[in-house]
Amino acid sequence: MAGIASVPAGSLGLSTHMKLPNGIEYDQPLGLFINNEFVPGKEGKAFEVHSPSTGDLVTLVHEGTEVDVDIAVDAASRAFDDGPWSRLAPAERGVLLNKLADLFERDLSILSSIEALDNGKAIQLARGDIAGCIGCIRYYAGWADKIHGKVVDTGSETFTYTKQEPIGVCGQIIPWNFPLLMFAWKIGPALSCGNTVVMKTAEQTPLGALYVCKLIKEAGFPPGVLNVVSGFGRIAGDALSRHMKVKKIAFTGSTLVGRTIMKNAAESNLKKVTLELGGKSPNIVFDDVDIDRAVEWINFGIYYNGGEVCSAGSRVYVQESIYDKVIAAFKKRANQNVVGDPFDENTFQGAQVSKVQYERILNYIDIGKKEGATVEAGGERHGEKGYFIKPTILGNVTEKMRVMQEEIFGPVCTIAKFKDIDDVVAKGNGTNYGLAAAIHTKNLNTAIEVSNRLKAGTVWVNCYNSFHSALPFGGYGESGIGRELGKEALRNYTQVKTVNINLA
Ligand code: NAI
Ligand code: MG
């Protein structure tokens, strides 16, 4: 990634004392976390961590490369095959996960502050992320001793049963938009099922996961169960997805890289693959709604987390008879969002994660204008420094425009009219993605018919971006393979063994 430089680690230590703008002080680990120890990378490299809200350098962290991935995978492999983890009763894994959740609760203000610093997201949203982590880890703590197979009656001459066994070393590659929440969504089911993990965090946001590694150790997880390698996708991520001892790879990020991961898995050991990729989700408003309530959800659907959300409601469709009223109310609402300093308690929308992402978003606004879209709100940077973009609405759009087909991943949505159910279902399903969709209506029949016809992994009705640990999340089409969260995610992290005993 062009924006982040790899530099010699030199005399970089394994920890640094941090003082955050909101007064929080803590010790930030900087090493890779392997076998429950923080260590420097073997090649002596490090990379820069910037604050997206100021553009300033925060610290360096040690960089992991192929050789470190190898060491981490070996540690995870040993922990899986013959460490204390492999002998732990399932309920004990649940106890450890619950302890980890307790530690997230204890350190909630530190963890949410790290997210605000590292990702640039508003502190009020960062607290929500950490609450989501706690909910997810507790949810999977509860599953640990409830994962079991069946006895199958195949006749009197055999005794047959199935077992749900863990897969082994799981490689997990996560993005920067929800650094800790994605970490929790990944480790929760993996550890609950008895696997071990090598995690590669996103190079834009390595800090939170390293802090959590301290908590992993404090909670009492045995060495090697969870390893974290900070590093670049094309180096550490590539090595992980090609590794012969990694039996499963889970990835969240761009569709482009998702394809590479799948190819790497195919070319190496056919490791199992789950992918949670991009989206271009329709947010549909029928003419029977309470306009103010619907506009609240449209606003939240696109501007939550600065639009850096895979499920963002980035294509707004409004039934033609109320279009003028909705766009007027939405423009007003978009302009009221408080954009700025992530550490200000009133901020709703913080900075975009990086200079690269910020420029990508502004470039899309430009592309939209050149394609003939009108800027109904925003359309430009916010403030003097840092990577802030005003909440943006693009009108006068048509289905084939790039801004209607491609994921922008920022605070930019399009708004267009539709006639009736058939029209909006065709438009809603008119991209290669299929992650999420939403319908706003008071009519139950409309809600159910349109939900049935939309090709999306999640359909929200009269709400948006409403997640729950118990509810599966993932994509149709090019939005991904497999589901995270819920009981569904346990399938990603177990394999079935059939035992067939001849009694004759
Ligand atoms: P990305 O897909 O490159 O990054 C996500 C993760 O994949 C990071 O940890 C990265 O280091 C890793 N990665 C990158 N190349 C890799 C490779 N060859 N092998 C293994 N791992 C690799 O996403 P990027 O470039 O940061 O953002 C580009 C676009 O991707 C965004 O504008 C957005 O559209 C989409 N995206 C979607 C996300 C989602 O939640 N579904 C999250 C982040 C980005
Ligand atoms: Mg990339």
Coordinates of C-alpha atoms and ligand atoms in Angstrom, one line a residue:
M1 CA 0.0 0.0 0.0
A2 CA 1.6 3.2 -1.3
G3 CA 0.7 5.3 1.8
I4 CA 2.5 3.2 4.5
A5 CA 6.3 3.0 4.5
S6 CA 8.3 0.0 5.7
V7 CA 11.4 1.2 7.5
P8 CA 14.3 -0.4 9.4
A9 CA 13.2 -1.2 13.0
G10 CA 16.5 0.1 14.3
S11 CA 16.3 0.4 18.1
L12 CA 12.5 0.3 18.2
G13 CA 11.5 -1.2 21.5
L14 CA 8.7 -3.7 22.2
S15 CA 6.4 -1.2 24.0
T16 CA 5.8 2.5 24.2
H17 CA 4.0 4.7 26.6
M18 CA 1.0 6.5 25.0
K19 CA -0.8 9.6 26.0
L20 CA -4.0 10.1 24.1
P21 CA -5.8 13.4 23.4
N22 CA -8.6 12.5 25.8
G23 CA -6.1 12.0 28.7
I24 CA -5.9 8.1 28.5
E25 CA -2.5 6.8 29.2
Y26 CA -1.4 3.2 28.6
D27 CA 1.5 1.0 27.4
Q28 CA 1.2 0.1 23.7
P29 CA 2.9 -3.1 22.6
L30 CA 4.8 -2.8 19.4
G31 CA 6.1 -6.3 18.7
L32 CA 4.6 -9.2 16.9
F33 CA 2.8 -11.6 19.3
I34 CA 3.9 -15.1 19.0
N35 CA 3.7 -17.9 21.6
N36 CA 2.4 -15.3 24.1
E37 CA 5.5 -13.1 23.8
F38 CA 6.0 -9.8 22.0
V39 CA 8.9 -10.1 19.6
P40 CA 10.5 -8.0 16.9
G41 CA 10.3 -9.2 13.2
K42 CA 13.1 -11.4 12.1
E43 CA 14.0 -9.1 9.2
G44 CA 14.4 -6.1 11.4
K45 CA 11.6 -4.1 9.7
A46 CA 9.0 -1.8 11.1
F47 CA 6.2 0.4 9.6
E48 CA 4.6 3.7 10.4
V49 CA 1.3 4.2 12.2
H50 CA -0.3 7.6 11.4
S51 CA -3.3 9.3 13.1
P52 CA -5.8 9.9 10.3
S53 CA -7.3 12.8 12.1
T54 CA -4.0 14.8 12.1
G55 CA -1.9 12.9 9.6
D56 CA 0.9 12.8 12.3
L57 CA 3.1 9.8 12.9
V58 CA 2.0 8.1 16.1
T59 CA 4.6 5.3 16.4
L60 CA 6.4 2.6 14.5
V61 CA 5.4 -1.1 15.0
H62 CA 7.5 -4.1 14.2
E63 CA 6.7 -5.6 10.8
G64 CA 6.2 -9.3 10.3
T65 CA 7.3 -10.9 7.0
E66 CA 7.1 -14.4 5.6
V67 CA 9.7 -15.8 8.1
D68 CA 7.6 -14.5 11.0
V69 CA 4.4 -16.0 9.6
D70 CA 6.3 -19.3 9.5
I71 CA 7.3 -19.0 13.1
A72 CA 3.8 -18.0 14.2
V73 CA 2.2 -20.8 12.2
D74 CA 4.6 -23.3 13.9
A75 CA 3.6 -22.0 17.3
A76 CA -0.1 -22.3 16.4
S77 CA 0.5 -25.7 15.0
R78 CA 2.2 -27.0 18.1
A79 CA -0.5 -25.5 20.3
F80 CA -3.1 -27.2 18.3
D81 CA -1.5 -30.6 18.1
D82 CA 0.0 -31.1 21.6
G83 CA -0.1 -28.1 23.7
P84 CA -2.4 -27.7 26.8
W85 CA -5.0 -26.1 24.5
S86 CA -5.5 -29.4 22.7
R87 CA -6.3 -31.1 26.1
L88 CA -8.6 -28.4 27.4
A89 CA -12.2 -29.4 27.9
P90 CA -14.6 -27.4 25.6
A91 CA -16.2 -25.7 28.6
E92 CA -12.7 -24.4 29.7
R93 CA -12.4 -22.7 26.3
G94 CA -15.6 -20.9 27.1
V95 CA -14.2 -19.9 30.5
L96 CA -11.1 -18.4 28.8
L97 CA -13.2 -16.5 26.3
N98 CA -15.5 -15.1 29.0
K99 CA -12.3 -14.0 30.9
L100 CA -11.2 -12.2 27.8
A101 CA -14.6 -10.5 27.5
D102 CA -14.2 -9.4 31.1
L103 CA -10.9 -7.8 30.3
F104 CA -12.4 -6.0 27.3
E105 CA -15.0 -4.6 29.7
R106 CA -12.4 -3.5 32.2
D107 CA -10.3 -1.8 29.5
L108 CA -13.2 -0.5 27.4
S109 CA -12.0 3.1 27.6
I110 CA -8.5 2.3 26.6
L111 CA -9.6 0.0 23.7
S112 CA -12.1 2.5 22.3
S113 CA -9.5 5.3 22.6
I114 CA -7.0 3.3 20.6
E115 CA -9.6 2.7 17.9
A116 CA -10.3 6.5 17.7
L117 CA -6.6 7.2 17.4
D118 CA -5.6 4.5 15.0
N119 CA -8.7 4.3 12.7
G120 CA -9.9 7.9 13.2
K121 CA -13.4 6.8 14.1
A122 CA -15.6 8.8 16.5
I123 CA -15.1 7.8 20.1
Q124 CA -18.8 7.3 20.6
L125 CA -18.8 4.8 17.8
A126 CA -15.6 3.2 19.0
R127 CA -17.3 2.4 22.3
G128 CA -20.0 0.7 20.3
D129 CA -17.4 -1.4 18.6
I130 CA -15.9 -2.6 21.9
A131 CA -19.4 -3.4 23.2
G132 CA -19.8 -5.4 20.0
C133 CA -16.5 -7.3 20.7
I134 CA -17.7 -8.1 24.2
G135 CA -21.0 -9.4 23.0
C136 CA -19.4 -11.5 20.3
I137 CA -16.8 -13.1 22.5
R138 CA -19.4 -13.9 25.2
Y139 CA -21.7 -15.3 22.5
Y140 CA -19.0 -17.7 21.3
A141 CA -17.9 -18.5 24.9
G142 CA -21.4 -19.9 25.3
W143 CA -21.1 -22.1 22.2
A144 CA -17.8 -23.8 23.3
D145 CA -19.4 -26.7 25.1
K146 CA -22.5 -27.0 22.8
I147 CA -20.7 -28.0 19.6
H148 CA -21.4 -31.7 19.0
G149 CA -22.2 -34.3 16.4
K150 CA -24.9 -37.0 16.2
V151 CA -25.5 -40.6 16.5
V152 CA -26.9 -41.8 13.2
D153 CA -29.0 -45.0 13.1
T154 CA -27.6 -47.0 10.1
G155 CA -29.0 -50.4 11.2
S156 CA -28.3 -53.0 14.0
E157 CA -25.0 -54.1 12.6
T158 CA -23.2 -50.8 12.9
F159 CA -22.8 -48.0 15.4
T160 CA -22.1 -44.7 13.7
Y161 CA -21.7 -41.2 14.9
T162 CA -20.3 -37.9 13.7
K163 CA -18.0 -35.5 15.5
Q164 CA -17.5 -31.7 14.9
E165 CA -13.8 -31.3 15.1
P166 CA -11.7 -28.1 15.0
I167 CA -9.8 -27.6 11.7
G168 CA -6.4 -26.7 13.0
V169 CA -4.4 -23.5 12.4
C170 CA -6.6 -20.8 11.1
G171 CA -5.2 -17.8 9.2
Q172 CA -7.3 -14.7 9.6
I173 CA -6.8 -11.5 7.7
I174 CA -8.7 -8.5 8.8
P175 CA -9.3 -4.9 7.5
W176 CA -9.0 -1.5 9.1
N177 CA -12.6 -0.3 9.2
F178 CA -13.5 -2.1 12.4
P179 CA -10.0 -3.2 13.6
L180 CA -11.1 -4.8 16.9
L181 CA -14.7 -5.8 16.0
M182 CA -13.4 -7.8 13.0
F183 CA -10.7 -9.3 15.3
A184 CA -13.5 -10.4 17.7
W185 CA -15.8 -11.7 14.9
K186 CA -12.8 -13.8 13.7
I187 CA -11.3 -15.2 16.9
G188 CA -14.6 -15.8 18.7
P189 CA -15.8 -18.7 16.6
A190 CA -12.3 -20.0 15.8
L191 CA -11.2 -20.3 19.5
S192 CA -14.7 -21.5 20.6
C193 CA -14.4 -24.5 18.3
G194 CA -10.9 -25.3 19.5
N195 CA -8.7 -24.0 16.7
T196 CA -5.6 -21.9 17.0
V197 CA -5.1 -18.7 15.1
V198 CA -2.5 -16.6 13.3
M199 CA -4.0 -13.2 12.7
K200 CA -2.7 -10.6 10.3
T201 CA -4.1 -7.2 11.1
A202 CA -4.5 -4.4 8.6
E203 CA -1.3 -2.3 8.2
Q204 CA -3.4 0.9 8.6
T205 CA -4.6 -0.2 12.1
P206 CA -2.3 -2.5 14.0
L207 CA -2.5 -1.0 17.5
G208 CA -5.7 -2.3 19.1
A209 CA -5.1 -6.0 18.4
L210 CA -1.6 -5.7 19.9
Y211 CA -3.1 -4.3 23.1
V212 CA -5.6 -7.2 23.1
C213 CA -2.7 -9.7 22.9
K214 CA -1.8 -8.5 26.5
L215 CA -5.3 -9.4 27.5
I216 CA -5.1 -12.8 25.8
K217 CA -2.1 -13.6 28.0
E218 CA -3.7 -12.1 31.1
A219 CA -6.8 -14.2 30.5
G220 CA -4.7 -17.3 30.6
F221 CA -4.8 -18.6 27.0
P222 CA -1.9 -21.1 26.5
P223 CA 1.1 -19.9 24.3
G224 CA 0.6 -20.3 20.6
V225 CA -3.2 -20.3 20.7
L226 CA -3.5 -16.8 19.3
N227 CA -0.7 -15.1 17.4
V228 CA -0.8 -11.7 15.8
V229 CA 1.5 -10.7 13.0
S230 CA 1.4 -7.0 12.0
G231 CA 2.4 -6.5 8.4
F232 CA 1.5 -5.9 4.8
G233 CA -1.0 -7.8 2.8
R234 CA 1.2 -8.6 -0.1
I235 CA 3.9 -9.9 2.2
A236 CA 2.6 -11.3 5.5
G237 CA -1.0 -11.8 4.2
D238 CA 0.2 -13.5 1.1
A239 CA 2.5 -15.9 3.1
L240 CA -0.4 -16.7 5.4
S241 CA -2.9 -17.5 2.7
R242 CA -0.3 -19.7 0.9
H243 CA 1.0 -21.5 4.0
M244 CA 0.8 -25.3 3.8
K245 CA 0.2 -25.7 7.6
V246 CA -2.7 -23.2 7.6
K247 CA -5.8 -25.3 7.2
K248 CA -8.3 -22.5 7.0
I249 CA -8.2 -18.9 5.9
A250 CA -10.8 -16.3 6.8
F251 CA -10.6 -12.9 5.1
T252 CA -12.5 -9.6 5.3
G253 CA -11.6 -6.9 2.8
S254 CA -11.8 -6.0 -0.8
T255 CA -13.3 -8.3 -3.4
L256 CA -10.1 -8.0 -5.4
V257 CA -7.9 -9.3 -2.6
G258 CA -10.6 -11.9 -1.8
R259 CA -10.1 -13.4 -5.2
T260 CA -6.3 -13.6 -4.6
I261 CA -6.8 -15.3 -1.3
M262 CA -9.0 -17.9 -2.9
K263 CA -6.4 -18.5 -5.6
N264 CA -3.6 -18.8 -3.0
A265 CA -5.6 -21.4 -1.1
A266 CA -6.2 -23.3 -4.3
E267 CA -2.6 -23.2 -5.4
S268 CA -1.3 -24.3 -1.9
N269 CA -3.1 -26.9 0.2
L270 CA -6.8 -26.2 -0.6
K271 CA -7.2 -24.7 2.8
K272 CA -10.9 -23.8 3.5
V273 CA -11.8 -20.3 2.6
T274 CA -14.4 -17.8 3.9
L275 CA -14.6 -14.3 2.5
E276 CA -16.5 -11.3 3.7
L277 CA -16.1 -8.8 0.9
G278 CA -17.5 -5.6 -0.5
G279 CA -21.0 -4.4 -1.1
K280 CA -23.1 -1.8 -2.8
S281 CA -26.2 -2.2 -0.8
P282 CA -29.6 -0.6 -1.7
N283 CA -31.5 1.3 0.9
I284 CA -35.1 1.5 -0.3
V285 CA -37.8 3.9 0.8
F286 CA -41.4 3.3 -0.1
D287 CA -44.0 6.1 -0.2
D288 CA -45.9 5.0 2.9
V289 CA -43.2 5.8 5.4
D290 CA -42.8 8.4 8.1
I291 CA -40.2 10.5 6.1
D292 CA -38.2 11.8 9.1
R293 CA -37.7 8.3 10.5
A294 CA -36.7 6.9 7.2
V295 CA -34.3 9.7 6.7
E296 CA -32.7 8.9 10.0
W297 CA -31.9 5.4 8.8
I298 CA -30.7 6.5 5.4
N299 CA -28.3 8.9 7.1
F300 CA -27.1 6.2 9.6
G301 CA -27.0 3.7 6.8
I302 CA -24.4 5.6 4.8
Y303 CA -22.6 7.9 7.2
Y304 CA -22.1 5.4 10.2
N305 CA -18.3 4.8 10.6
G306 CA -17.7 7.4 7.8
G307 CA -19.2 5.1 5.3
E308 CA -16.2 2.7 5.7
V309 CA -18.6 -0.2 6.2
C310 CA -19.0 -3.2 3.9
S311 CA -22.7 -3.1 4.4
A312 CA -23.1 0.7 3.9
G313 CA -26.4 1.7 2.4
S314 CA -24.7 3.4 -0.5
R315 CA -27.5 3.3 -3.1
V316 CA -30.6 5.1 -1.8
Y317 CA -33.8 4.5 -3.8
V318 CA -36.9 6.5 -3.1
Q319 CA -40.4 5.9 -4.5
E320 CA -41.1 8.8 -7.0
S321 CA -44.1 10.4 -5.3
I322 CA -42.0 11.3 -2.1
Y323 CA -38.6 11.8 -3.8
D324 CA -38.6 15.6 -3.5
K325 CA -39.5 15.6 0.1
V326 CA -37.0 12.8 1.0
I327 CA -34.1 14.4 -0.7
A328 CA -34.8 17.8 0.9
A329 CA -35.0 16.2 4.4
F330 CA -32.0 14.0 3.7
K331 CA -29.8 17.0 2.6
K332 CA -30.7 18.9 5.7
R333 CA -30.0 15.8 7.9
A334 CA -26.6 15.0 6.2
N335 CA -25.5 18.6 6.8
Q336 CA -26.3 18.3 10.5
N337 CA -23.9 15.4 11.1
V338 CA -21.1 16.4 13.4
V339 CA -17.8 15.7 11.5
G340 CA -14.4 16.2 13.0
D341 CA -12.1 15.3 16.0
P342 CA -12.7 11.6 16.8
F343 CA -12.0 12.4 20.5
D344 CA -14.8 15.0 20.7
E345 CA -17.8 13.3 22.4
N346 CA -20.2 15.1 20.0
T347 CA -18.5 13.8 16.8
F348 CA -20.5 11.3 14.8
Q349 CA -18.2 11.1 11.8
G350 CA -14.4 11.0 12.3
A351 CA -11.6 10.9 9.8
Q352 CA -11.3 8.4 6.9
V353 CA -8.7 5.8 7.7
S354 CA -5.8 6.9 5.5
K355 CA -4.6 9.3 2.9
V356 CA -5.0 6.6 0.3
Q357 CA -8.6 5.9 1.2
Y358 CA -9.4 9.7 1.5
E359 CA -8.1 10.2 -2.0
R360 CA -9.9 7.2 -3.4
I361 CA -13.2 8.6 -2.0
L362 CA -12.6 12.1 -3.4
N363 CA -11.7 10.6 -6.7
Y364 CA -15.0 8.7 -6.8
I365 CA -16.8 12.0 -6.2
D366 CA -15.0 13.4 -9.2
I367 CA -15.8 10.4 -11.3
G368 CA -19.5 10.8 -10.3
K369 CA -19.4 14.5 -11.4
K370 CA -17.8 13.6 -14.7
E371 CA -20.5 11.0 -15.2
G372 CA -23.2 13.6 -14.8
A373 CA -24.1 13.3 -11.2
T374 CA -25.1 16.4 -9.2
V375 CA -23.6 17.0 -5.7
E376 CA -26.7 17.5 -3.5
A377 CA -24.6 17.7 -0.3
G378 CA -20.9 17.7 0.7
G379 CA -18.7 16.7 -2.2
E380 CA -15.4 18.0 -0.7
R381 CA -13.0 17.7 2.2
H382 CA -13.9 18.9 5.7
G383 CA -11.6 21.1 7.7
E384 CA -7.9 22.0 7.2
K385 CA -5.9 18.9 8.3
G386 CA -6.5 15.2 8.5
Y387 CA -8.6 13.0 6.2
F388 CA -12.1 14.3 6.7
I389 CA -14.8 14.3 4.0
K390 CA -18.2 16.0 4.2
P391 CA -21.2 13.7 4.1
T392 CA -21.9 13.6 0.4
I393 CA -25.1 12.9 -1.6
L394 CA -24.9 12.3 -5.4
G395 CA -28.1 12.9 -7.3
N396 CA -29.1 12.6 -11.0
V397 CA -27.5 9.2 -11.2
T398 CA -28.2 6.2 -13.5
E399 CA -27.7 2.5 -12.9
K400 CA -24.6 2.0 -15.1
M401 CA -22.5 4.8 -13.7
R402 CA -19.4 3.7 -11.8
V403 CA -20.6 5.4 -8.6
M404 CA -23.7 3.2 -8.8
Q405 CA -21.8 0.0 -9.4
E406 CA -18.5 0.2 -7.5
E407 CA -17.9 0.3 -3.8
I408 CA -16.7 3.8 -2.7
F409 CA -16.2 3.0 1.0
G410 CA -16.7 6.5 2.3
P411 CA -19.4 9.0 3.3
V412 CA -20.8 9.1 -0.2
C413 CA -24.2 7.8 -1.4
T414 CA -26.2 8.0 -4.5
I415 CA -29.9 8.8 -4.5
A416 CA -32.4 7.8 -7.3
K417 CA -36.1 7.3 -7.9
F418 CA -38.1 4.2 -8.4
K419 CA -41.6 3.5 -9.6
D420 CA -42.8 0.2 -8.0
I421 CA -41.7 -3.1 -6.5
D422 CA -40.6 -4.7 -9.8
D423 CA -38.6 -1.6 -10.7
V424 CA -36.8 -1.4 -7.4
V425 CA -36.1 -5.1 -7.1
A426 CA -34.4 -5.0 -10.5
K427 CA -32.4 -1.9 -9.6
G428 CA -31.6 -3.3 -6.1
N429 CA -30.2 -6.5 -7.6
G430 CA -28.4 -4.7 -10.4
T431 CA -24.8 -5.0 -9.1
N432 CA -22.4 -8.0 -8.7
Y433 CA -22.6 -7.6 -4.9
G434 CA -25.2 -8.9 -2.5
L435 CA -24.1 -8.1 1.0
A436 CA -27.1 -6.2 2.5
A437 CA -30.2 -4.3 1.6
A438 CA -32.9 -2.4 3.5
I439 CA -36.6 -1.6 3.0
H440 CA -38.5 1.2 4.7
T441 CA -42.3 0.7 4.6
K442 CA -45.3 0.3 6.9
N443 CA -46.7 -2.3 4.6
L444 CA -45.9 -5.8 5.9
N445 CA -46.6 -7.5 2.5
T446 CA -44.3 -5.1 0.7
A447 CA -41.6 -5.7 3.3
I448 CA -41.8 -9.5 3.0
E449 CA -42.1 -9.6 -0.8
V450 CA -39.2 -7.3 -1.4
S451 CA -37.0 -9.1 1.2
N452 CA -37.7 -12.3 -0.5
R453 CA -36.8 -10.9 -3.9
L454 CA -33.6 -9.1 -3.0
K455 CA -30.4 -11.0 -3.5
A456 CA -28.6 -10.1 -0.3
G457 CA -27.2 -11.8 2.8
T458 CA -29.0 -9.5 5.2
V459 CA -32.2 -7.5 4.7
W460 CA -33.1 -4.8 7.2
V461 CA -36.6 -3.6 7.5
N462 CA -37.2 -0.1 8.9
C463 CA -33.6 0.0 10.3
Y464 CA -30.0 -0.2 9.0
N465 CA -26.6 -1.6 10.1
S466 CA -28.3 -3.4 12.9
F467 CA -26.0 -6.3 13.9
H468 CA -26.4 -9.0 16.6
S469 CA -23.9 -11.7 17.5
A470 CA -26.6 -14.3 17.0
L471 CA -27.5 -13.3 13.5
P472 CA -25.4 -14.6 10.5
F473 CA -23.8 -12.0 8.3
G474 CA -22.3 -12.4 4.9
G475 CA -22.7 -12.0 1.2
Y476 CA -24.5 -13.3 -1.8
G477 CA -22.7 -13.0 -5.2
E478 CA -19.3 -11.3 -5.1
S479 CA -19.8 -10.1 -1.6
G480 CA -18.4 -13.3 -0.2
I481 CA -18.4 -16.9 0.8
G482 CA -19.7 -18.2 4.1
R483 CA -21.3 -16.4 7.1
E484 CA -19.9 -14.8 10.1
L485 CA -21.6 -14.6 13.5
G486 CA -24.4 -16.8 14.8
K487 CA -24.4 -20.5 14.9
E488 CA -23.6 -20.3 11.2
A489 CA -20.0 -19.2 11.8
L490 CA -19.2 -22.5 13.7
R491 CA -19.4 -24.3 10.4
N492 CA -16.4 -22.2 9.2
Y493 CA -14.3 -23.5 12.0
T494 CA -15.3 -27.2 12.4
Q495 CA -15.1 -30.2 10.1
V496 CA -17.2 -33.3 10.4
K497 CA -15.7 -36.7 11.1
T498 CA -17.8 -39.8 10.6
V499 CA -17.1 -42.9 12.7
N500 CA -18.5 -46.1 11.4
I501 CA -18.2 -49.2 13.7
N502 CA -18.9 -52.6 12.4
L503 CA -20.7 -54.6 15.1
A504 CA -21.4 -57.7 13.0
Ligands
NAI1 P1 -7.6 -4.8 1.2 O1 -8.5 -5.8 0.8 O2 -6.3 -4.6 0.4 O3 -7.2 -5.0 2.7 C1 -7.8 -5.8 3.6 C2 -6.8 -6.8 4.3 O4 -6.2 -7.6 3.3 C3 -5.6 -6.0 5.0 O5 -5.2 -6.7 6.1 C4 -4.5 -6.2 3.9 O6 -3.2 -6.1 4.4 C5 -4.8 -7.6 3.4 N1 -4.3 -7.8 2.0 C6 -4.1 -7.0 1.0 N2 -3.5 -7.6 0.0 C7 -3.3 -8.9 0.3 C8 -2.8 -10.0 -0.3 N3 -2.3 -10.0 -1.6 N4 -2.8 -11.2 0.3 C9 -3.3 -11.3 1.6 N5 -3.8 -10.3 2.2 C10 -3.8 -9.1 1.6 O7 -8.4 -3.4 1.2 P2 -7.8 -1.9 1.0 O8 -6.8 -1.9 -0.1 O9 -7.3 -1.5 2.3 O10 -9.1 -1.1 0.7 C11 -9.6 -1.1 -0.7 C12 -11.1 -1.3 -0.8 O11 -11.4 -2.5 -0.2 C13 -11.9 -0.3 0.0 O12 -12.0 0.9 -0.6 C14 -13.2 -1.0 0.2 O13 -13.9 -0.9 -1.0 C15 -12.7 -2.5 0.3 N6 -12.7 -2.9 1.7 C16 -13.7 -3.6 2.2 C17 -13.8 -4.0 3.5 C18 -14.9 -4.8 4.1 O14 -15.2 -4.7 5.2 N7 -15.5 -5.7 3.3 C19 -12.7 -3.6 4.5 C20 -11.6 -2.9 3.8 C21 -11.6 -2.5 2.5
MG2 MG -5.2 -3.2 -0.8

